[in-house]
mmCIF file of C-alpha atoms in Angstrom:
data_model
loop_
_atom_site.group_PDB
_atom_site.id
_atom_site.type_symbol
_atom_site.label_atom_id
_atom_site.label_comp_id
_atom_site.label_asym_id
_atom_site.label_seq_id
_atom_site.Cartn_x
_atom_site.Cartn_y
_atom_site.Cartn_z
ATOM 1 C CA LYS A 1 -2.165 -15.161 17.538
ATOM 2 C CA MET A 2 -5.064 -14.823 15.146
ATOM 3 C CA ASP A 3 -4.576 -15.408 11.437
ATOM 4 C CA ILE A 4 -4.898 -12.198 9.365
ATOM 5 C CA LYS A 5 -7.670 -13.804 7.271
ATOM 6 C CA ASP A 6 -9.668 -14.457 10.450
ATOM 7 C CA GLN A 7 -9.030 -10.922 11.717
ATOM 8 C CA VAL A 8 -10.471 -9.494 8.497
ATOM 9 C CA ALA A 9 -13.546 -11.718 8.727
ATOM 10 C CA ILE A 10 -14.311 -10.869 12.369
ATOM 11 C CA HIS A 11 -13.615 -7.181 11.738
ATOM 12 C CA GLU A 12 -16.350 -6.997 9.101
ATOM 13 C CA ALA A 13 -18.835 -8.694 11.422
ATOM 14 C CA MET A 14 -18.036 -6.408 14.353
ATOM 15 C CA GLU A 15 -17.747 -3.106 12.466
ATOM 16 C CA GLN A 16 -20.263 -3.322 9.625
ATOM 17 C CA GLN A 17 -22.514 -5.933 11.258
ATOM 18 C CA THR A 18 -22.536 -7.978 8.067
ATOM 19 C CA ILE A 19 -21.029 -11.248 6.893
ATOM 20 C CA SER A 20 -20.040 -11.673 3.239
ATOM 21 C CA ILE A 21 -20.499 -15.137 1.773
ATOM 22 C CA ALA A 22 -19.277 -16.314 -1.624
ATOM 23 C CA LYS A 23 -20.090 -19.939 -2.472
ATOM 24 C CA ALA A 24 -20.770 -21.712 -5.764
ATOM 25 C CA GLY A 25 -20.792 -18.458 -7.727
ATOM 26 C CA ILE A 26 -23.327 -16.818 -5.418
ATOM 27 C CA THR A 27 -22.263 -13.772 -3.422
ATOM 28 C CA THR A 28 -24.398 -12.300 -0.673
ATOM 29 C CA MET A 29 -24.198 -10.286 2.539
ATOM 30 C CA LEU A 30 -26.030 -11.313 5.693
ATOM 31 C CA LYS A 31 -26.782 -9.143 8.698
ATOM 32 C CA SER A 32 -24.945 -10.121 11.835
ATOM 33 C CA ARG A 33 -25.713 -9.157 15.393
ATOM 34 C CA THR A 34 -23.740 -10.973 17.998
ATOM 35 C CA SER A 35 -21.678 -10.649 21.133
ATOM 36 C CA VAL A 36 -18.043 -11.662 21.063
ATOM 37 C CA LEU A 37 -16.136 -13.022 24.031
ATOM 38 C CA ALA A 38 -12.492 -13.584 23.227
ATOM 39 C CA ALA A 39 -9.445 -14.750 25.135
ATOM 40 C CA ALA A 40 -5.811 -14.606 24.096
ATOM 41 C CA ASN A 41 -2.311 -15.173 25.345
ATOM 42 C CA PRO A 42 0.438 -12.626 24.676
ATOM 43 C CA PRO A 43 2.652 -13.382 21.660
ATOM 44 C CA SER A 44 5.654 -13.903 23.953
ATOM 45 C CA GLY A 45 3.733 -16.308 26.193
ATOM 46 C CA ARG A 46 3.914 -13.979 29.216
ATOM 47 C CA TYR A 47 2.316 -10.592 29.794
ATOM 48 C CA ASP A 48 4.990 -7.887 29.617
ATOM 49 C CA ASP A 49 4.248 -5.001 32.005
ATOM 50 C CA LEU A 50 6.613 -2.773 30.013
ATOM 51 C CA LYS A 51 4.388 -3.059 26.921
ATOM 52 C CA THR A 52 0.924 -1.604 26.364
ATOM 53 C CA ALA A 53 -2.163 -3.788 26.475
ATOM 54 C CA GLN A 54 -2.453 -3.503 22.685
ATOM 55 C CA GLU A 55 1.124 -4.746 22.229
ATOM 56 C CA ASN A 56 0.468 -7.660 24.588
ATOM 57 C CA ILE A 57 -2.799 -8.590 22.869
ATOM 58 C CA ASP A 58 -1.291 -8.126 19.389
ATOM 59 C CA LEU A 59 -4.457 -7.328 17.419
ATOM 60 C CA GLN A 60 -4.988 -4.498 14.955
ATOM 61 C CA SER A 61 -6.140 -1.334 16.728
ATOM 62 C CA THR A 62 -9.182 -1.131 14.424
ATOM 63 C CA LEU A 63 -10.315 -4.566 15.604
ATOM 64 C CA LEU A 64 -9.347 -4.033 19.243
ATOM 65 C CA SER A 65 -11.393 -0.821 19.377
ATOM 66 C CA ARG A 66 -14.544 -2.835 18.581
ATOM 67 C CA PHE A 67 -14.492 -4.486 22.022
ATOM 68 C CA ASP A 68 -16.423 -2.556 24.677
ATOM 69 C CA LEU A 69 -14.557 -4.105 27.602
ATOM 70 C CA ILE A 70 -11.057 -5.514 27.845
ATOM 71 C CA PHE A 71 -9.954 -7.303 31.009
ATOM 72 C CA ILE A 72 -6.319 -8.162 31.584
ATOM 73 C CA VAL A 73 -5.918 -11.272 33.746
ATOM 74 C CA LYS A 74 -2.340 -11.950 34.811
ATOM 75 C CA ASP A 75 -0.902 -15.013 36.487
ATOM 76 C CA PRO A 76 2.278 -13.853 38.231
ATOM 77 C CA ALA A 77 5.076 -16.409 38.355
ATOM 78 C CA ASP A 78 5.011 -18.104 41.769
ATOM 79 C CA PRO A 79 6.433 -21.653 41.693
ATOM 80 C CA ASP A 80 5.354 -22.477 45.271
ATOM 81 C CA ARG A 81 1.753 -21.424 44.662
ATOM 82 C CA ASP A 82 1.697 -23.298 41.343
ATOM 83 C CA LYS A 83 2.934 -26.481 43.087
ATOM 84 C CA ARG A 84 0.241 -26.196 45.778
ATOM 85 C CA ILE A 85 -2.465 -25.770 43.142
ATOM 86 C CA ALA A 86 -1.137 -28.679 41.050
ATOM 87 C CA HIS A 87 -0.970 -30.887 44.142
ATOM 88 C CA LYS A 88 -4.575 -30.021 45.066
ATOM 89 C CA VAL A 89 -5.796 -30.685 41.512
ATOM 90 C CA LEU A 90 -4.037 -34.044 41.359
ATOM 91 C CA GLN A 91 -5.406 -35.121 44.771
ATOM 92 C CA ASN A 92 -9.019 -34.857 43.637
#
């Protein structure tokens, strides 16, 4: 659920290792070297095992390929477990 404008901006930084800046009539490019840690929820709100990871993450493949590691963390629906956790959290 990332805005297309933001996807374009982060793609440039990750692929070309530069950031373009245009302010007050001055345009320049700065070098960028950084690590990116990102987290996202699937567009439908729940991970769909029948879809690929790319479909569940819903980012352009050109941007997704820039990440060295992708970890899928799923929270299976279990109302009893969720109630126990909520009860424990609210007790403390």
